[in-house]
Structure formats: structure tokens, C-alpha cells
């Protein structure tokens, strides 16, 4: 075809590079970012080529000669303008990686199914294919060891099943109504679904589920699965079980208690945290749309700066003034929902007849057979019976059903993924029962008491509910036998009387929120429970102990604030304050946009509270001396001195610290979390940095990250268990490289024995000093906390020795430079 001068120049450059590659017979060829609009057919001469990079061009088609590259294993066509792939693609039978991000594909050829060696296939950013996010899986930037790419066979199976006879538009969506108790959510549902109003309508307890046939544009009808959530505070803890992306939310606010802005902030942030996904068609984060119903308008109009709120939360689709008694705005609300749902491409995405058959069978078992739950194996059998044999496709079905709220499966958690829940009421009713009635006066929940409160359930189903509570930080085990848990939500509401010393000299931190999320302190208690063992705990606070230091962490709902007061001698006080700060920052970071104001009380002037991020930035810029303006005038502050009250200076600087690589099996997540808490304490003391695979950022290639960290580490800590010993990757990649670098004198290797296992049979580990002392397994310590304390002490001694040795080496090098 005729080309512009620029396109012709790109084409000529591609010809030159192809000829160079042909003469050099190199294994790979890069033609990226040339501005190509057409690929020269001469590409077919490179029959030995194994990798071809054509990304970031303007290709609309590939030449038929591409099919001659039968040795090709990697083909990158990201960011082009391809509208179709021709049948010749099926001849590339050696292909293992095919990248097709961000093109304009509207169809795939049947021949692509011949690529049986394909291990990774990326089709994101091709909206014309209509593939939902749960099918295409993570983008290549998001893949990690915990987030592997989708199986190509499952992607193609899903795509071609939708092309087959019987495929139809999904036309289903999950619609969730949220808001505080008494806002009128149930009355809105009654008005929308049946046009009725009962002034004596009782509040929802748990959740109410109904299906609503909603006519949308084009004459179609979409089934909205309506979830009406209870507004009581205790119910808020379980909402996160059911919030999902690719849904539609109605946030119901009223002006009766003058708390509408705080309510709006609270719910919108939760929706953003739990209702956001990466869109498979655009690769951009997308938050579910929200309609804000300003309810009971005739009684008390809701005062709200709508545009400011919409600017802050752009996923708000609109505001509607409603009143269920008079019917005000209900037609407008219905029309708005029909508009949003009708325009949602995910709602119109096609599904094969098999999906509908599986869904209908599961609904039948719940509605007519009173089946609340099933093992995942039973779910897989239902899939097989309806023609879905592929485990990857079964997993995709499970994820889609979970998103729609039709069958809940928490596949990301190995402790609970074997149970598929058909009846969401079973989860909420069971967990409400456990939260309200099963714990004793000390908020302790035993397996025996839980089973007694749920007498119709098998012990393994009760354990599922308890582990679901653990997953969302609603409970934590008090003993390692997993038969006793503490439920922070059931703790007494009132704090104990605090001694006068708490009001004297101390390190004081505070976090002030626009809207203080419910349950933040209980979650903090859960995550730091080893520091509050044997100490007072209550619903909104706890006392923590670390060595000779003590702290009280508590929430003040009226001030929308969480505060920490830390007492004791240095350095224990510093370590405890730094650990509290790190854990609070982690919790605050999990709800996007929470952004509390973090402040430290000034040591010399208790009336002054200093912004901690500002102190850190001043120190980083080398300007620690500053004046802070207060109501009483400027006050001199030394940022370094103030920061030292929270962490050791080495923790905040580039001073050398041993870097730990933490190797573990994901079956040992709980043990990993306990060790990480110990490492946080040591980090606050400036003794260590560490890396664990959950630190891999979204988009980073997980294997390359692991290999890179294995080269950067100074200490290799292996959590030894049967699962770790049986892991091929841990043994053949991580342990192997650690042993090699230890032999070079560059790495210390520390086995931490979790339980009795055949670790001594692996002769490679027996030469190393294992922790706890005497290699006594953690699980043989009563309580286990004693074993973890022993591990922390052993690691601290090692880190101090390494820092001292490194400082000596640095001085020696400095002396040598001075002599020269």
C-alpha cells in the first residue's frame, strides 16, 4: 500500500534490521517503536527466529509470511492497531508467550487454538473481544507468584464457547444498597421493586436479597440481584465479604442526624477500596458506579456539596432526591439505574450456554434444595456435568458467580477456598451469631462454643466461618491449636481506668480522619495481638507491651481520631512507637484515599502537634532545623530529634542495614505474618530491611523480582515446614541460590523451624544454626510466642553482628584510602 514518507522510512528501517538479523542469524529481533504501519513479508525468511518484538507500532495486519516463523517462542504485538489475526498464526506452534495488549481485535481465528505450547496470552485492551477481567486475568504488569497469568486454554475456551450456538448476553448485575441504619434502604427497595411503602417497615438484619427485572434501553431486561445491607454498626464488619467490583451501588443518605458528609465519606471510601478492579479492556482501575440517594428529603433535605464530592469521587454517577412516603424521585432513581446498568458492557457480555446451565443448577440447589454450601469439588462436578471440564474455566466461572453474588468462593485464600457458598444469608447469619453471642465475657470464641451456637452445622463449616472472620481481621487465634480466638468486635465498649502515668511525659502520635472507618482499631488489635497478650483490650483500644515499653492505642469516634501514647525507656519506647506507626500506616494504606493527618506531639511543647510527613521530608532534604508556626508564634523544631522518637536514625537513612530475604510457603502465611511483625520492630531500631514476595508491586514480573532480591540479600531466612520442603521453587531456586551465595561468603542462612518435619533429611540445612534455640520447633513451645521471641532475639543478635562487621570493613576501607 501507498505509505507516507515517515511510514516508508520505518518500513525501510525494518527491512534493514531484518536483513541484519538474517545475516547474523540472531535468535531475537526488535522492531518496536519504529512507527511501522506494515510489516515487510521478508520477515518470513527468519525461520530460526525465537523472539520478535513488534510492540508500540501502528500495524493493522500481519503478513501471511508470519506463519513461517515456526521457531518463534515469544511474539510481542502490544500497542498496535490490529483488527484481526489471520489463520497463519496457528502455524507458530512453538509459541509460549503472545502479547496482544491494546489493539482493536474484534475476533480471534479458530487456528489460534493450535498454539498448544502457549503459556501466557495477554488480550487486555481489546474491547471488541468482550472478554471480562476474570477471564483475561492480570495484565503482564500485574502478574506475580501470588497472581499468576490466566491459562491461555481457559481464555480461548471461554471465548469460543461464547461464539457457539446458545451463547447469550449475560444481562445480570449485582446492585447493592448501603448506608447507615434507618436511612430507608429497605423502603427504597420496596418502592423500586413493587411500588409500595410501609411506614412501619422493619430494619433489615444482615442482608436481604431479591431479584429485580429492570428494563433498559434497547428493549432488553437485566436481572439486578439486589443486596439490601443492614445498617447497624456490627453489620458493617461483614460488608467487605460481599462488596465487589463491576457492580452498581446505591448509597442512601439522610439529613436527619446531620452526619451526611461523614457517612458519604465512609461509604464511598469503602466502595472505592472493595469495588475497584482493573478493566480487562482498558487496563485502567475502574470503580463501580454509585448513585447517591438523598432520602427522606421531605422531612429533612440533605445538605451536601455535591460537586465537591463528585470531584473527589468521580465514580459517583449522580445524586437523586428521594422520599419513599411521597414517592419523590423514585422514578428518577429507577431511570438512572437503568441508564447506568444498560450502558455497562460487562452486563451485556456474552456467556456460553454452559455458564447459564451451571448458574441455574446452583440456584436450584439453594432455592429448592435448601443447600447452603458445597465443597469446591462438588462445584467442579456441577461444571463437568454441564460440559465445563477445564479446571481453569471452572475457576473463571467461580469468579464470575462470586462477582454476581450468586455463589461465593474466596479462591484467593487457601484456608477457605474449598467451600462455595450458595446462600449468602448463611454467611451473614452465622457470623452475626458468632459475633453477638458465641464469645464469652472476655471476647474469646472457642470452636466448641461456636459449634454450640450453630448446632446444625458440621465443625468444618463452622471453621470456614471463623476463618472467613480471620481473613477480614475480625478474629485471631489466641492459641496455635486453632480452637480459641479473640473477637475484637465483641470486646467491652469501655476502656479500663488508666493510671496517672499515662498523662505524664510520653511519646504521643495521632491520626485524624475525615471519616473514621468502623473497625479500624479492632483490625489493629488483630494484627498486633502478640504485643497485647495478657494486657487490657476493649472495643476501641488496647494496651501493648514491648520489653520495658508500654503503649495505649485507642479511637475517639467523636474526634474522628486514633491516638497512641507510648511510655518507657529508650530504645524500647522508640521501637514500640515505630512498630505502631508502621502498622497504622499499613492499615490506612489499605483503604485508598483514607489519608488521615498523622501528627506527633512535640517533645518540648506538648501544646504543639507536628505533621510527621513534614518532619520526614525536612530531614530528607537536609534541613532538619525549622520554625513551626503555632497559635503562640513560631517554635523552633529539630526534625531529626523528633523523628528519633519514632524510629532509629539508621532506619530512616541510607545507613547500611542487612537485607533479609524471607522465604516461605504460602501455606505458612500466618507464621510469615508473625515473623514480619518481629522484623518491623527491628526495622524501627534501624537494624534491618527485609523483603517478602508480597512486597512485589503490581505490574512487576514476580520471578525477576525474586531473582533480583536473591542477589541483593544479606540474610536468607527460611520458614521450614513440610510445605516449604516440598516446594520445588523454594528448594531449586531460592534455597539453591542462598547456598551458592553463602559458599561465596556473601549471605547468612537462617532456618526457622515451624513444626516437626524432615528438615534434617535435607542435609544442606543441617550445617546452619537453626532458630529457635536448639532447633526446637515453634509449635513445640508453649505458648508459641516464646518460640517467636527466641527467633527475634537470635535474629537481632545476628543483625547487630553484621552491622558491626560492616562498620569495621567501612572504617578499614576509609583508612586504606587515607593511606593512599
mmCIF file of C-alpha atoms in Angstrom, residues 59-278:
data_model
loop_
_atom_site.group_PDB
_atom_site.id
_atom_site.type_symbol
_atom_site.label_atom_id
_atom_site.label_comp_id
_atom_site.label_asym_id
_atom_site.label_seq_id
_atom_site.Cartn_x
_atom_site.Cartn_y
_atom_site.Cartn_z
ATOM 1 C CA UNK A 59 0.310 -2.288 12.477
ATOM 2 C CA UNK A 60 -3.218 -3.046 11.322
ATOM 3 C CA UNK A 61 -2.437 -6.531 9.984
ATOM 4 C CA UNK A 62 0.354 -9.115 9.784
ATOM 5 C CA UNK A 63 1.646 -10.600 6.536
ATOM 6 C CA UNK A 64 0.858 -14.251 5.812
ATOM 7 C CA UNK A 65 4.620 -14.942 5.922
ATOM 8 C CA UNK A 66 4.486 -14.612 9.714
ATOM 9 C CA UNK A 67 3.384 -18.247 9.728
ATOM 10 C CA UNK A 68 6.864 -19.327 8.556
ATOM 11 C CA UNK A 69 8.448 -18.388 11.914
ATOM 12 C CA UNK A 70 7.898 -21.849 13.340
ATOM 13 C CA UNK A 71 10.729 -21.497 15.893
ATOM 14 C CA UNK A 72 9.192 -18.406 17.432
ATOM 15 C CA UNK A 73 8.524 -18.712 21.188
ATOM 16 C CA UNK A 74 7.748 -15.065 22.030
ATOM 17 C CA UNK A 75 5.758 -12.593 19.952
ATOM 18 C CA UNK A 76 5.030 -9.095 21.283
ATOM 19 C CA UNK A 77 2.348 -7.147 19.406
ATOM 20 C CA UNK A 78 1.276 -4.836 22.229
ATOM 21 C CA UNK A 79 0.043 -1.329 21.398
ATOM 22 C CA UNK A 80 -0.716 -1.678 17.705
ATOM 23 C CA UNK A 81 -3.938 -1.340 15.683
ATOM 24 C CA UNK A 82 -4.554 -4.952 14.728
ATOM 25 C CA UNK A 83 -8.186 -5.631 13.934
ATOM 26 C CA UNK A 84 -7.785 -9.343 13.208
ATOM 27 C CA UNK A 85 -5.326 -12.222 13.336
ATOM 28 C CA UNK A 86 -5.114 -14.413 10.272
ATOM 29 C CA UNK A 87 -5.153 -18.196 10.239
ATOM 30 C CA UNK A 88 -1.355 -18.315 9.784
ATOM 31 C CA UNK A 89 -0.961 -17.509 13.484
ATOM 32 C CA UNK A 90 -1.864 -21.144 14.131
ATOM 33 C CA UNK A 91 1.391 -22.292 12.471
ATOM 34 C CA UNK A 92 3.505 -20.801 15.299
ATOM 35 C CA UNK A 93 3.227 -23.987 17.326
ATOM 36 C CA UNK A 94 6.387 -23.295 19.377
ATOM 37 C CA UNK A 95 4.930 -20.031 20.704
ATOM 38 C CA UNK A 96 4.864 -19.807 24.523
ATOM 39 C CA UNK A 97 4.227 -16.065 25.028
ATOM 40 C CA UNK A 98 1.838 -13.965 22.920
ATOM 41 C CA UNK A 99 1.294 -10.300 23.823
ATOM 42 C CA UNK A 100 -1.670 -8.537 22.220
ATOM 43 C CA UNK A 101 -2.421 -5.744 24.737
ATOM 44 C CA UNK A 102 -4.148 -2.661 23.399
ATOM 45 C CA UNK A 103 -5.121 -3.475 19.850
ATOM 46 C CA UNK A 104 -8.501 -3.341 18.098
ATOM 47 C CA UNK A 105 -9.235 -7.044 17.784
ATOM 48 C CA UNK A 106 -12.874 -7.957 17.353
ATOM 49 C CA UNK A 107 -12.434 -11.671 16.645
ATOM 50 C CA UNK A 108 -9.933 -14.499 17.073
ATOM 51 C CA UNK A 109 -9.309 -17.174 14.413
ATOM 52 C CA UNK A 110 -10.077 -20.770 15.302
ATOM 53 C CA UNK A 111 -6.475 -21.654 14.387
ATOM 54 C CA UNK A 112 -5.174 -19.878 17.493
ATOM 55 C CA UNK A 113 -6.316 -22.967 19.357
ATOM 56 C CA UNK A 114 -3.429 -24.875 17.705
ATOM 57 C CA UNK A 115 -0.913 -22.997 19.899
ATOM 58 C CA UNK A 116 -0.788 -25.776 22.481
ATOM 59 C CA UNK A 117 2.615 -24.671 23.845
ATOM 60 C CA UNK A 118 1.233 -21.259 24.794
ATOM 61 C CA UNK A 119 1.814 -20.465 28.477
ATOM 62 C CA UNK A 120 0.889 -16.772 28.562
ATOM 63 C CA UNK A 121 -1.656 -14.922 26.430
ATOM 64 C CA UNK A 122 -2.469 -11.252 27.026
ATOM 65 C CA UNK A 123 -5.570 -9.886 25.291
ATOM 66 C CA UNK A 124 -6.304 -6.907 27.537
ATOM 67 C CA UNK A 125 -7.298 -3.659 25.867
ATOM 68 C CA UNK A 126 -9.318 -5.289 23.073
ATOM 69 C CA UNK A 127 -12.888 -4.332 23.997
ATOM 70 C CA UNK A 128 -14.238 -5.816 20.779
ATOM 71 C CA UNK A 129 -13.468 -9.310 22.076
ATOM 72 C CA UNK A 130 -15.764 -8.794 25.064
ATOM 73 C CA UNK A 131 -13.568 -10.774 27.454
ATOM 74 C CA UNK A 132 -14.263 -9.941 31.140
ATOM 75 C CA UNK A 133 -11.387 -9.256 33.578
ATOM 76 C CA UNK A 134 -11.816 -12.537 35.441
ATOM 77 C CA UNK A 135 -11.214 -14.391 32.159
ATOM 78 C CA UNK A 136 -8.221 -12.465 30.779
ATOM 79 C CA UNK A 137 -6.673 -12.399 34.265
ATOM 80 C CA UNK A 138 -3.948 -9.988 35.372
ATOM 81 C CA UNK A 139 -2.007 -7.944 32.850
ATOM 82 C CA UNK A 140 1.623 -8.914 32.421
ATOM 83 C CA UNK A 141 2.497 -5.935 34.632
ATOM 84 C CA UNK A 142 0.312 -7.315 37.439
ATOM 85 C CA UNK A 143 1.463 -10.921 37.433
ATOM 86 C CA UNK A 144 3.308 -12.256 40.456
ATOM 87 C CA UNK A 145 3.858 -15.527 42.264
ATOM 88 C CA UNK A 146 0.541 -14.945 44.047
ATOM 89 C CA UNK A 147 -1.158 -13.552 40.952
ATOM 90 C CA UNK A 148 -0.197 -15.778 38.021
ATOM 91 C CA UNK A 149 -1.365 -15.131 34.464
ATOM 92 C CA UNK A 150 -4.580 -16.691 33.233
ATOM 93 C CA UNK A 151 -4.225 -20.001 31.409
ATOM 94 C CA UNK A 152 -4.416 -19.395 27.622
ATOM 95 C CA UNK A 153 -6.545 -22.523 27.165
ATOM 96 C CA UNK A 154 -9.123 -21.167 29.619
ATOM 97 C CA UNK A 155 -9.212 -17.765 27.885
ATOM 98 C CA UNK A 156 -9.715 -19.329 24.461
ATOM 99 C CA UNK A 157 -12.206 -21.877 25.786
ATOM 100 C CA UNK A 158 -14.301 -19.060 27.229
ATOM 101 C CA UNK A 159 -14.048 -17.005 24.033
ATOM 102 C CA UNK A 160 -15.045 -19.777 21.656
ATOM 103 C CA UNK A 161 -17.814 -21.059 23.924
ATOM 104 C CA UNK A 162 -19.433 -17.639 23.565
ATOM 105 C CA UNK A 163 -19.258 -17.848 19.805
ATOM 106 C CA UNK A 164 -21.052 -21.181 19.855
ATOM 107 C CA UNK A 165 -24.768 -21.647 19.398
ATOM 108 C CA UNK A 166 -26.665 -20.895 22.603
ATOM 109 C CA UNK A 167 -24.422 -18.065 23.785
ATOM 110 C CA UNK A 168 -26.335 -15.026 25.008
ATOM 111 C CA UNK A 169 -25.821 -11.716 26.755
ATOM 112 C CA UNK A 170 -25.297 -12.099 30.492
ATOM 113 C CA UNK A 171 -27.847 -9.382 31.357
ATOM 114 C CA UNK A 172 -27.242 -9.717 35.094
ATOM 115 C CA UNK A 173 -25.701 -7.340 37.601
ATOM 116 C CA UNK A 174 -25.246 -7.024 41.343
ATOM 117 C CA UNK A 175 -26.965 -3.963 42.862
ATOM 118 C CA UNK A 176 -26.000 -3.087 46.442
ATOM 119 C CA UNK A 177 -27.767 -0.601 48.738
ATOM 120 C CA UNK A 178 -25.608 0.722 51.584
ATOM 121 C CA UNK A 179 -25.923 3.369 54.275
ATOM 122 C CA UNK A 180 -26.445 3.764 57.985
ATOM 123 C CA UNK A 181 -29.327 2.117 59.835
ATOM 124 C CA UNK A 182 -32.625 3.945 59.466
ATOM 125 C CA UNK A 183 -31.662 5.661 56.211
ATOM 126 C CA UNK A 184 -34.531 3.945 54.396
ATOM 127 C CA UNK A 185 -32.694 1.437 52.187
ATOM 128 C CA UNK A 186 -35.387 -1.235 52.533
ATOM 129 C CA UNK A 187 -38.155 1.263 51.784
ATOM 130 C CA UNK A 188 -36.340 2.317 48.610
ATOM 131 C CA UNK A 189 -36.118 -1.333 47.547
ATOM 132 C CA UNK A 190 -39.862 -1.792 48.146
ATOM 133 C CA UNK A 191 -40.651 1.333 46.138
ATOM 134 C CA UNK A 192 -38.386 0.347 43.243
ATOM 135 C CA UNK A 193 -39.442 -3.290 43.025
ATOM 136 C CA UNK A 194 -43.110 -3.144 43.988
ATOM 137 C CA UNK A 195 -44.133 0.498 44.168
ATOM 138 C CA UNK A 196 -45.233 0.102 47.798
ATOM 139 C CA UNK A 197 -44.410 1.883 51.045
ATOM 140 C CA UNK A 198 -44.876 0.712 54.619
ATOM 141 C CA UNK A 199 -44.277 3.433 57.257
ATOM 142 C CA UNK A 200 -43.707 0.651 59.811
ATOM 143 C CA UNK A 201 -41.085 -1.091 57.679
ATOM 144 C CA UNK A 202 -38.706 -3.038 59.926
ATOM 145 C CA UNK A 203 -34.961 -2.547 59.515
ATOM 146 C CA UNK A 204 -33.007 -5.217 57.670
ATOM 147 C CA UNK A 205 -30.921 -7.559 59.767
ATOM 148 C CA UNK A 206 -27.988 -8.987 57.853
ATOM 149 C CA UNK A 207 -28.807 -8.743 54.177
ATOM 150 C CA UNK A 208 -31.973 -9.008 52.114
ATOM 151 C CA UNK A 209 -31.624 -10.499 48.627
ATOM 152 C CA UNK A 210 -34.100 -10.074 45.797
ATOM 153 C CA UNK A 211 -34.046 -10.241 42.014
ATOM 154 C CA UNK A 212 -35.359 -7.241 40.104
ATOM 155 C CA UNK A 213 -36.154 -7.452 36.354
ATOM 156 C CA UNK A 214 -35.092 -3.999 35.166
ATOM 157 C CA UNK A 215 -35.954 -2.844 31.622
ATOM 158 C CA UNK A 216 -33.070 -0.993 29.972
ATOM 159 C CA UNK A 217 -32.545 0.777 26.660
ATOM 160 C CA UNK A 218 -32.977 -1.344 23.559
ATOM 161 C CA UNK A 219 -35.920 -3.332 24.903
ATOM 162 C CA UNK A 220 -33.769 -5.706 26.962
ATOM 163 C CA UNK A 221 -34.374 -6.673 30.571
ATOM 164 C CA UNK A 222 -31.497 -7.048 33.010
ATOM 165 C CA UNK A 223 -31.805 -9.041 36.218
ATOM 166 C CA UNK A 224 -30.442 -6.925 39.053
ATOM 167 C CA UNK A 225 -29.504 -9.039 42.063
ATOM 168 C CA UNK A 226 -30.439 -6.577 44.807
ATOM 169 C CA UNK A 227 -28.491 -6.680 48.075
ATOM 170 C CA UNK A 228 -30.005 -4.594 50.873
ATOM 171 C CA UNK A 229 -27.423 -4.357 53.655
ATOM 172 C CA UNK A 230 -28.176 -3.878 57.328
ATOM 173 C CA UNK A 231 -27.062 -0.505 58.613
ATOM 174 C CA UNK A 232 -26.209 -1.464 62.190
ATOM 175 C CA UNK A 233 -22.582 -0.866 63.111
ATOM 176 C CA UNK A 234 -21.949 -4.533 63.927
ATOM 177 C CA UNK A 235 -23.091 -5.414 60.399
ATOM 178 C CA UNK A 236 -20.513 -3.121 58.801
ATOM 179 C CA UNK A 237 -17.784 -5.611 59.650
ATOM 180 C CA UNK A 238 -19.223 -8.183 57.246
ATOM 181 C CA UNK A 239 -19.975 -5.864 54.332
ATOM 182 C CA UNK A 240 -16.476 -6.343 52.990
ATOM 183 C CA UNK A 241 -17.299 -10.059 52.496
ATOM 184 C CA UNK A 242 -19.758 -9.117 49.769
ATOM 185 C CA UNK A 243 -18.647 -5.810 48.259
ATOM 186 C CA UNK A 244 -17.398 -6.481 44.758
ATOM 187 C CA UNK A 245 -16.195 -4.734 41.645
ATOM 188 C CA UNK A 246 -18.227 -4.481 38.439
ATOM 189 C CA UNK A 247 -21.364 -3.892 40.500
ATOM 190 C CA UNK A 248 -23.654 -0.895 40.973
ATOM 191 C CA UNK A 249 -24.156 0.768 44.361
ATOM 192 C CA UNK A 250 -26.896 2.966 45.770
ATOM 193 C CA UNK A 251 -25.635 4.989 48.737
ATOM 194 C CA UNK A 252 -28.575 6.140 50.846
ATOM 195 C CA UNK A 253 -28.034 9.290 52.944
ATOM 196 C CA UNK A 254 -30.409 11.322 55.096
ATOM 197 C CA UNK A 255 -30.149 14.719 56.731
ATOM 198 C CA UNK A 256 -31.835 13.729 59.996
ATOM 199 C CA UNK A 257 -28.696 13.321 62.128
ATOM 200 C CA UNK A 258 -26.501 15.876 60.364
ATOM 201 C CA UNK A 259 -23.908 13.181 59.623
ATOM 202 C CA UNK A 260 -24.391 13.004 55.871
ATOM 203 C CA UNK A 261 -20.895 14.150 54.898
ATOM 204 C CA UNK A 262 -19.162 11.739 57.291
ATOM 205 C CA UNK A 263 -21.464 8.935 56.107
ATOM 206 C CA UNK A 264 -20.771 9.754 52.467
ATOM 207 C CA UNK A 265 -17.003 9.764 53.010
ATOM 208 C CA UNK A 266 -17.125 6.494 54.942
ATOM 209 C CA UNK A 267 -19.160 4.520 52.403
ATOM 210 C CA UNK A 268 -17.582 5.987 49.267
ATOM 211 C CA UNK A 269 -14.111 5.073 50.508
ATOM 212 C CA UNK A 270 -15.218 1.528 51.277
ATOM 213 C CA UNK A 271 -16.737 1.209 47.815
ATOM 214 C CA UNK A 272 -13.533 2.516 46.243
ATOM 215 C CA UNK A 273 -11.458 0.065 48.321
ATOM 216 C CA UNK A 274 -13.518 -3.061 47.642
ATOM 217 C CA UNK A 275 -15.359 -2.154 44.444
ATOM 218 C CA UNK A 276 -12.442 -1.355 42.137
ATOM 219 C CA UNK A 277 -10.937 -3.629 39.506
ATOM 220 C CA UNK A 278 -8.529 -3.344 36.604
#
